[in-house]
Amino acid sequence: MNVKNRCIIYALPFLLLGLAAPAPAAVFLQCPNPLLTRTAAPNNAFDPINPANPARSTDPACRTAYAALQAALGADAQRLALANFKTQCLVDIDPVTLQPSGRTVATAPPLTPTGAATGAVDPIVLCRSLAAGDGHVSMADRNSGVDQTDIGYIFGFQDLTGVPADFISSLGMLADNTGSPLAGITSNSGANFSAPTLFAGQGTNLYLSLTNVSMVERPDLFDPHTIHYHGFTNAGSIFDGEPMASVAINMGNTLTYYYENVDPGTYMYHCHVEASEHMQMGMLGNLYVTPAQNGTAIGGFTQFAYNDCTSPTDPMCGATGYNIPFFLQVTAFDPNFHTADHTYNPLNFVGMTDTYGLLNGRGYPDTINPEPILNIYSNASQPIPAIPMTLVGGVRTPVSIPSGQKVLLRLSSLATVDFYTITLLGIPMQVVGQGARILRGPTPNGGITPGLSTIYNTGSVTFGGGEAYDILLNTAGVPAGTYFLYATNLNNLANNTEDFGGMMTEIVVTP
Amino acid sequence: MKRTAFKNGIPVLLMVMMLCLLLPVSSHAVINGLTGALGTPVFNFTAKDGHIRSGDGDSIYMWGYAPTNTGVMQYPGPTLIVTVGDVVTINLTNQLPLPVSMVFPGHSVTAVQVTGTAIAGLLTTEVPPDKGATTVSYTFTASQPGTYTYYSGTRPDLEVEMGLVGTLIVRPTGFNPATVPGRIAYNDPIIPTTPPAAVATAQLSSYDREYLFFLSDIDVNIHKQVELGQYYLVDTTNRHATSWFENGRNFPDTMADENAAYLPSQPYSAMPQMHPGERVLIRLVGAGRDLHPFHTHGQNHLIIARDGRLLNNALSNTGIPDLAVSDFTTTSIPGETVDEIWGPWTGAKLGWDAYGPAAGIPLLGIPAHTCTPGPGGFDITGQAGHNMFEYCPDHNKPFPVSLPDQTSLTFGQMYGGTPFLAVFGALPPVNVRQNQQGAMTFMWHSHAEREITTNNIFIGGMATMAFVLPYTTASGVPIIIDQFKP
Amino acid sequence: MTYRTFIKSWGALLLVPFLLTSILIGVSSGAVIDSWLRAEVKVIPVGVFGNHSSITMWGYAKCAAGFTNCTTATVPGPTLTAAAGDTLNIHVFNNISGSYKEPTSVVIPGQTKTMAPVWFNPATGAVTATGSRPAGDVTSRVRSFDAETQFRQTTTYTWPSLRSGTYLYESGTHPAVQVQMGLYGPLIVGAGAGPEATLLFSEIDPVLHAAVSNGDYGPGKTVTSPTGYRSQYFLVNGLPYSASSPAVAAGSPGQTVRLRLLNAGLEPKMPTLQDPHHLLPPTNQYMTVIAEDGNVLPHRRLQYSHLLPPGKTLDATITTQPNAAGGGNIVLYDMKLNLSNGPFSPGGALINLNVGPLPAVMALPSVLNFGAVPLFRPTQMVVAIKNDGLMPLIFTSATITGPSRAEFRPPILGLTTIPPGTSSSLTVLFRPTTEGPKSAALTLISNDPNLGTVTIPIFGNGY
């Protein structure tokens, strides 16, 4: 068997190349980067035939075949091919999520470690890179003398968008804060909680690379990890992340997920491997998709939760419009479970009892802190505040709500035990969406007339893990002041044994 | 975590293998249950004890309703399937040590002592613990179609926990499982539907397949206490759930066959199977003590009814469910029923061809396929073929990423071997092949992840796998879904 | 259980001119409602709930103006009633004695009010901020959502214009403890003329109550936070079910009854209907849910059960059959299966709704407006009274109250008993003695258990 044939035979089972097919042929590309150490250099010393990345194979026949294929590709595939370059994932920080935007450039950029790429932004392609591993977080009762070492031990994700493959492992792993070898990238604190917020515009294509950097403080484990894009419509099993139905990525390797964001709405994501454990341990994050209608002026708004205007006469036009975006994810920790996991003890699923109620990974009053919360190693372990935020001149700045403005609260839960009821004392709630769908009934006549609005006003919403609401907070008629969002399951207003904490945050309304 | 091997691995494997081998001729799928004479169905139930098999291999003492006076108790109780307008009678006797009864929320029930000495209870007339001497008949008119529940109205905090709970399904006028227009949950009007749909006009309650999802939770410690005869000492305010069920089974038993021989007291399967483009009716019953977030992977579901009433602006059960809401997770609440339509799943708008390259990959046995756009862009011509209901705008779009090499991945036992439908791909040696037809596979489960365990064993509990099977194999052999047929 | 406890203080209306504005733009009478509530310890003796030890609770005692003539504290607190647009003043006197003392306050989720939160440092107990959190302060914690009432002090909390609907009033200070201890009650704004039943669910964790009562709660104590909360007793209107627990009046056969469901507990409830005595129509054993947290739902929900999460209120109606002779009980029970008092069953969150036979008063019009009347000219208006119930309606008094009461003459109760299904009428006389607007109210007291007091505002203008 000659080398070329070997390449093809190896490649096909891995669904790599449709070489037999005429253009446009199937080309499978990886973003931002495939295989950790293996791809540090174009010529991979460990893998003479690298079917995962034929362009970098040491096998000249593979490289030739790949190049020929690329040449035959149309523009669409070329665009996909461009996404293969790691530094196309920009690390500019989104002002709402405080996370890397993941926007890519359309033309081949210079490959600089800091991601200071040049070229036009591709409006379609988003690249994000996450590490899955372990880390430490700090609960809000740390000042009362509680040792956070065990209870704050997590499994989780860390954003490594823009980090070259050579550094993903070292930066993604849990380690002391010895400083980053890369300018502009400071994190090597291990996993964050909540996980990095994923967000996208409707119509974008998200390449989401997941590198399993292993759990440093559980060297006995060899768990793979996945991403489950929770609520993704018409999912294909391969990118669904449920490990029995799909594939999961092993330690030291990278798997790229691909999602075309067709339906706007509030979703969530999490690891689905050994879900009872990995999710309680913290592999949970926010995910939302903004509608194509954004940017169009309707009813005095230019931002919307959903495409609410099917025609100029649609009575729901502008019904989901808002001024200020805000997202909150409800989760909770069982300190005994985390301690058991950190100390190599048997896990107690029956006894799982969440006593730290959290919003975006923080208990009150950390919820209102605009800065990252630092863990016991002084690493920024919980970067996402539970208040509306923006960046002003690059500085994290809380957003107050001018009275009369509308806030879109994207509220999701990934709690693994309990249902919670969330209220906002003094500010009425209007539920405009749930399950990543606008609250609108079915059309009665095949689409000739739009469905009925099922939007309703309420004082609280109740949900379990895996449920999400889109809620408009209308501050019209609300006096200026500070308002409290909290769980009406009032026993959760505590950080475990410390009173006056837990699942609560504050919203400031200004005149 | 340290993995705990499936104790049920063999039955599951057998079951899936059977799925591959059986080629039944009919697919008139209905939910497994008891149907009586049209008009005046009569059922004779006995409340008695027994054991169920839990997913961790344990045997749990239960109280339940037996479908006949000589039958074994079952969990859940027998699913009663009647037709709207029927005058339904259940004659109940009691072999348990406490009084028992039956209530049917949403229904006006006349409870009459037939033999012996009944007890005037708080919620309804009760059958005393007299080893069958007393019979009480519960009679009601099934006045509206829908999904309902029944359970003991006697000390429900203990007796529902112990298993005296079941499902009532009332078929609408014109129901006929053999025809597409006859597979309806309600008598809502026919309206033009949006693609994909098997027919251009249908009811919003029309479906191709229906599945029961009876969600419950128990505390095994209470069951042990009752088994020791200490039912009078049980303080249910101390209760803490330890095990979670779909249709009375823990994962992976949820995926075993209907009436599986090794589960004599748990006859009801909970493994949905469907083809692309099919609408799947989920009849969701909250039958435990806790709320459960029921999450369907793969697609949203459209909630059309609660407690047997369509979600209709005019509160009409013959109106369009014009208030129906779509969600990816439904809160299931004790005593409440929800009817929801999942899917249809088509793989549309993935941005890659879910059936592989148009020219196929001969080495993998992936055949060439074409796509002829019909309504909505879906290929519904021919009503057969492995890519039926393909979304043509995605046709031949390349798979967007390169997967790492096989040693980098852990393959799920129900992964089809390729990203593509109807294609069973090559997997490395020692990877199991429980999905040889190349189905898309999705977990339907409680999203309170504590609850996908069985008495401290992961994975188990309130979970199952749903299979989206192509209409044919890649080589054109029809795939007939072997759902329960009475 | 719908006892009416407010005092309508017409004098206050004149003394608080700035409130007048909001009243005038209100859609309703715009009265000022004053409620005097004394927060204090209430002990549930051994055995009342099947409890082996007494349970210390905190409740609200209803008092007359100036905290005179207080009743004993109740849990839930007294039902407050008002009309939409009314101004509500709740005067709270903190009388919570014992080894564990705290400031307290009252909040009403769903009603609008300018709040003055209080933040503190839990380690020192020192208040660090009121009204707003200082810039840069990321460690202070809110102790009270509104201004605090210290021990032995009084604070007046004012809601300038009430929205109609069903609401909980409850402590806004350290709510995780104080609401659980029992500081909650129903507020009903804009009750209609038809029969209603208020059903307030709650639950008790006796361990937390014992810790608070023994001074064992707080930093360094036996119980340091509400985290270990575990409910043991499940109450409706302050009582778990027992064979002797009273039924709630729910109108007469044939009537539509408005159920006002409230959950002051920390856990969800699932109120479910059961109709063993065939009082509801065979084809409609359902409740129609019409409002949530005081918000009228755009689309009603038809369900035989409905989730009632903590802090939530629901308004739902049921309609009984007119031919349900003699009435009887409909059972409302919690399908979350909180249905025992420890090992003893039945118990817990179960209550009987008693459907007649009862009298049912209907009085029209709901407001008497004489308009402009020349000085000293007697002018009369007629109030039609109908008995919609199945038992005789008996009036015990008809009185005129309010600032101008001297210029109105109360009706002579010519017929004090109105048989079922029949009507009568009452005449009110207006004879202005001075110029200007006059207001008063006609109060009719009858044996209608659902609407024992009918208050009809009266307006007129002398010239």
Short mmCIF file of C-alpha atoms in Angstrom, two decimals, chain A residues 8-9 12-17 20-22 24-30 35 38 47 51-52 80 207 218 220-224 228 230-240 242-250 253-258 260 262 266-268 270 272 274-279 347-353 414-417 419 434-437 439-447 452-454 462-468, chain B residues 1-3 6 190-194 204 240-244 251 291-295 297-300 302-303 306 313 320-332 344-352 357 359-364 366 394 396-420 426 439-443 445 447-459 465:
data_model
loop_
_atom_site.label_atom_id
_atom_site.label_comp_id
_atom_site.label_asym_id
_atom_site.label_seq_id
_atom_site.Cartn_x
_atom_site.Cartn_y
_atom_site.Cartn_z
CA ILE A 8 -6.99 8.13 2.34
CA ILE A 9 -7.90 4.91 4.02
CA LEU A 12 -12.13 8.16 5.49
CA PRO A 13 -13.23 6.37 8.60
CA PHE A 14 -12.62 9.57 10.42
CA LEU A 15 -14.92 11.38 8.06
CA LEU A 16 -12.33 13.68 6.86
CA LEU A 17 -12.14 13.85 3.13
CA ALA A 20 -13.83 10.88 -4.47
CA ALA A 21 -16.39 13.60 -4.75
CA PRO A 22 -16.23 16.49 -7.16
CA PRO A 24 -17.44 21.24 -3.56
CA ALA A 25 -16.10 18.34 -1.67
CA ALA A 26 -16.33 17.65 2.01
CA VAL A 27 -13.55 19.35 3.82
CA PHE A 28 -13.34 19.20 7.53
CA LEU A 29 -11.52 21.93 9.26
CA GLN A 30 -10.75 22.67 12.80
CA LEU A 35 -4.34 18.80 18.60
CA ARG A 38 0.84 17.78 18.01
CA ASP A 47 2.04 11.51 13.99
CA PRO A 51 -5.57 12.60 9.27
CA ALA A 52 -7.01 15.17 11.62
CA LEU A 80 -14.27 27.67 6.44
CA TYR A 207 -16.77 27.12 15.84
CA ARG A 218 -7.77 14.70 40.36
CA ASP A 220 -6.70 9.66 39.14
CA LEU A 221 -9.46 10.70 36.76
CA PHE A 222 -9.33 10.35 33.02
CA ASP A 223 -12.72 11.83 32.27
CA PRO A 224 -13.50 13.09 28.82
CA HIS A 228 -23.96 20.36 25.27
CA HIS A 230 -28.71 23.05 25.55
CA GLY A 231 -31.80 23.70 23.47
CA PHE A 232 -30.13 23.66 20.07
CA THR A 233 -32.82 23.03 17.50
CA ASN A 234 -32.55 19.94 15.30
CA ALA A 235 -29.31 18.97 16.93
CA GLY A 236 -27.05 16.46 15.30
CA SER A 237 -25.86 13.90 17.82
CA ILE A 238 -22.21 14.55 16.96
CA PHE A 239 -22.38 18.11 18.36
CA ASP A 240 -24.96 17.41 21.05
CA GLU A 242 -24.46 13.79 25.38
CA PRO A 243 -21.72 11.20 25.67
CA MET A 244 -23.73 8.02 25.12
CA ALA A 245 -25.07 9.35 21.82
CA SER A 246 -21.99 11.20 20.74
CA VAL A 247 -18.27 11.62 21.11
CA ALA A 248 -16.37 13.17 23.98
CA ILE A 249 -12.88 14.58 23.95
CA ASN A 250 -10.14 12.82 25.84
CA ASN A 253 -7.01 16.66 22.82
CA THR A 254 -9.24 19.16 21.11
CA LEU A 255 -12.65 18.73 19.55
CA THR A 256 -14.29 21.52 17.60
CA TYR A 257 -18.05 21.87 17.71
CA TYR A 258 -19.93 23.68 15.00
CA GLU A 260 -25.18 27.55 12.92
CA VAL A 262 -30.57 29.78 13.47
CA THR A 266 -31.62 32.25 25.70
CA TYR A 267 -29.89 28.90 25.90
CA MET A 268 -27.24 27.48 28.16
CA HIS A 270 -22.70 22.51 30.00
CA HIS A 272 -22.81 16.33 29.69
CA GLU A 274 -21.17 12.03 33.93
CA ALA A 275 -23.57 14.89 34.19
CA SER A 276 -24.61 14.40 37.80
CA GLU A 277 -21.01 14.95 38.80
CA HIS A 278 -19.58 17.28 36.16
CA MET A 279 -22.54 19.65 36.37
CA LEU A 347 -19.79 10.75 45.70
CA ASN A 348 -23.18 11.00 47.34
CA PHE A 349 -25.82 11.67 44.73
CA VAL A 350 -28.78 10.89 46.94
CA GLY A 351 -27.53 13.27 49.58
CA MET A 352 -26.72 16.05 47.13
CA THR A 353 -27.96 19.17 48.89
CA LEU A 414 -28.49 24.90 35.52
CA ALA A 415 -29.06 23.89 39.12
CA THR A 416 -28.67 20.15 39.51
CA VAL A 417 -30.99 19.62 42.47
CA PHE A 419 -36.27 24.38 41.58
CA GLN A 434 -39.09 30.74 27.29
CA GLY A 435 -37.23 27.75 25.94
CA ALA A 436 -35.49 30.02 23.39
CA ARG A 437 -38.81 30.88 21.77
CA LEU A 439 -44.09 33.67 23.74
CA ARG A 440 -46.36 33.49 20.75
CA GLY A 441 -48.90 30.81 19.98
CA PRO A 442 -48.97 28.84 16.76
CA THR A 443 -50.31 30.44 13.62
CA PRO A 444 -53.87 29.24 12.99
CA ASN A 445 -53.67 29.28 9.20
CA GLY A 446 -50.28 28.18 8.01
CA GLY A 447 -48.61 31.49 8.60
CA LEU A 452 -51.38 35.16 19.50
CA SER A 453 -49.08 36.86 21.94
CA THR A 454 -48.84 34.81 25.10
CA THR A 462 -40.12 29.28 38.80
CA PHE A 463 -37.76 26.92 37.07
CA GLY A 464 -35.60 23.88 37.40
CA GLY A 465 -32.30 23.08 35.76
CA GLY A 466 -32.33 23.38 32.01
CA GLU A 467 -35.10 25.95 31.85
CA ALA A 468 -34.81 29.55 30.68
CA MET B 1 -15.91 9.77 39.05
CA LYS B 2 -15.25 6.10 39.44
CA ARG B 3 -17.47 4.46 36.94
CA PHE B 6 -24.19 -1.02 34.13
CA ILE B 190 -57.76 20.91 11.12
CA ILE B 191 -55.53 23.81 10.12
CA PRO B 192 -52.86 24.28 7.48
CA THR B 193 -49.55 23.28 8.98
CA THR B 194 -46.10 24.52 8.30
CA LEU B 204 -51.98 20.67 16.11
CA HIS B 240 -35.99 12.35 50.79
CA ALA B 241 -36.13 10.94 47.26
CA THR B 242 -33.42 8.46 46.36
CA SER B 243 -34.51 7.06 42.99
CA TRP B 244 -36.18 8.51 39.92
CA PHE B 251 -32.34 4.07 33.19
CA LEU B 291 -40.98 18.75 40.49
CA HIS B 292 -38.84 17.56 37.60
CA PRO B 293 -37.41 19.54 34.67
CA PHE B 294 -38.02 17.17 31.74
CA HIS B 295 -35.55 17.97 29.00
CA HIS B 297 -32.46 16.70 23.57
CA GLY B 298 -32.60 17.20 19.84
CA GLN B 299 -35.60 19.48 19.49
CA ASN B 300 -38.01 21.70 21.34
CA LEU B 302 -44.73 22.29 21.74
CA ILE B 303 -46.86 22.18 24.88
CA ARG B 306 -52.28 20.70 30.55
CA ASN B 313 -57.69 31.36 24.39
CA ILE B 320 -56.99 25.49 18.17
CA PRO B 321 -54.40 25.32 20.95
CA ASP B 322 -53.54 28.88 20.06
CA LEU B 323 -51.71 29.45 23.35
CA ALA B 324 -49.34 26.52 22.86
CA VAL B 325 -45.77 27.27 23.94
CA SER B 326 -42.53 25.76 22.76
CA ASP B 327 -39.82 24.78 25.20
CA PHE B 328 -36.76 22.60 25.55
CA THR B 329 -37.53 21.68 29.13
CA THR B 330 -40.94 21.25 30.73
CA THR B 331 -41.51 21.43 34.45
CA SER B 332 -43.40 18.28 35.41
CA PRO B 344 -40.36 16.91 14.09
CA TRP B 345 -36.65 16.33 13.92
CA THR B 346 -35.25 16.72 10.42
CA GLY B 347 -31.70 17.94 10.90
CA ALA B 348 -32.70 21.09 9.04
CA LYS B 349 -30.44 24.13 9.11
CA LEU B 350 -27.49 22.39 10.67
CA GLY B 351 -25.36 23.93 7.96
CA TRP B 352 -24.05 20.54 6.92
CA PRO B 357 -21.73 13.98 1.01
CA ALA B 359 -21.77 11.55 -3.74
CA GLY B 360 -21.50 9.31 -0.74
CA ILE B 361 -18.37 7.77 0.73
CA PRO B 362 -18.19 4.33 -0.79
CA LEU B 363 -15.52 3.07 1.54
CA LEU B 364 -17.85 3.75 4.45
CA ILE B 366 -22.38 5.88 2.54
CA ASP B 394 -28.31 21.92 3.45
CA ASN B 396 -24.18 18.40 0.18
CA LYS B 397 -22.91 21.06 2.54
CA PRO B 398 -19.63 19.72 3.86
CA PHE B 399 -19.22 18.61 7.39
CA PRO B 400 -17.71 21.74 8.92
CA VAL B 401 -14.92 20.51 11.14
CA SER B 402 -12.34 17.80 11.17
CA LEU B 403 -12.73 15.41 13.98
CA PRO B 404 -9.60 14.49 15.85
CA ASP B 405 -8.28 11.04 15.43
CA GLN B 406 -10.08 8.21 17.10
CA THR B 407 -7.68 7.83 19.99
CA SER B 408 -8.57 11.36 20.99
CA LEU B 409 -12.21 10.57 21.40
CA THR B 410 -14.42 8.53 23.62
CA PHE B 411 -17.28 7.08 21.63
CA GLY B 412 -20.68 6.70 23.18
CA GLN B 413 -22.23 3.27 22.97
CA MET B 414 -25.19 4.76 21.13
CA TYR B 415 -23.15 6.91 18.78
CA GLY B 416 -23.85 5.93 15.22
CA GLY B 417 -20.21 5.92 14.24
CA THR B 418 -20.49 8.92 11.94
CA PRO B 419 -22.13 12.30 12.21
CA PHE B 420 -24.58 11.22 9.53
CA ALA B 426 -16.35 2.39 11.49
CA ALA B 439 -29.83 6.71 14.27
CA MET B 440 -29.50 10.16 15.72
CA THR B 441 -29.76 9.52 19.43
CA PHE B 442 -30.96 11.95 22.06
CA MET B 443 -31.30 11.73 25.81
CA HIS B 445 -34.18 13.10 30.97
CA HIS B 447 -32.38 18.11 33.99
CA ALA B 448 -32.00 18.05 37.75
CA GLU B 449 -28.92 15.88 37.16
CA ARG B 450 -29.05 14.43 40.65
CA GLU B 451 -32.08 12.57 39.33
CA ILE B 452 -30.28 10.65 36.59
CA THR B 453 -29.02 8.35 39.31
CA THR B 454 -30.60 5.34 40.95
CA ASN B 455 -30.10 5.17 44.70
CA ASN B 456 -26.63 6.70 44.43
CA ILE B 457 -25.61 4.91 41.25
CA PHE B 458 -24.74 6.97 38.18
CA ILE B 459 -26.05 6.65 35.54
CA MET B 465 -32.56 7.60 24.90
#
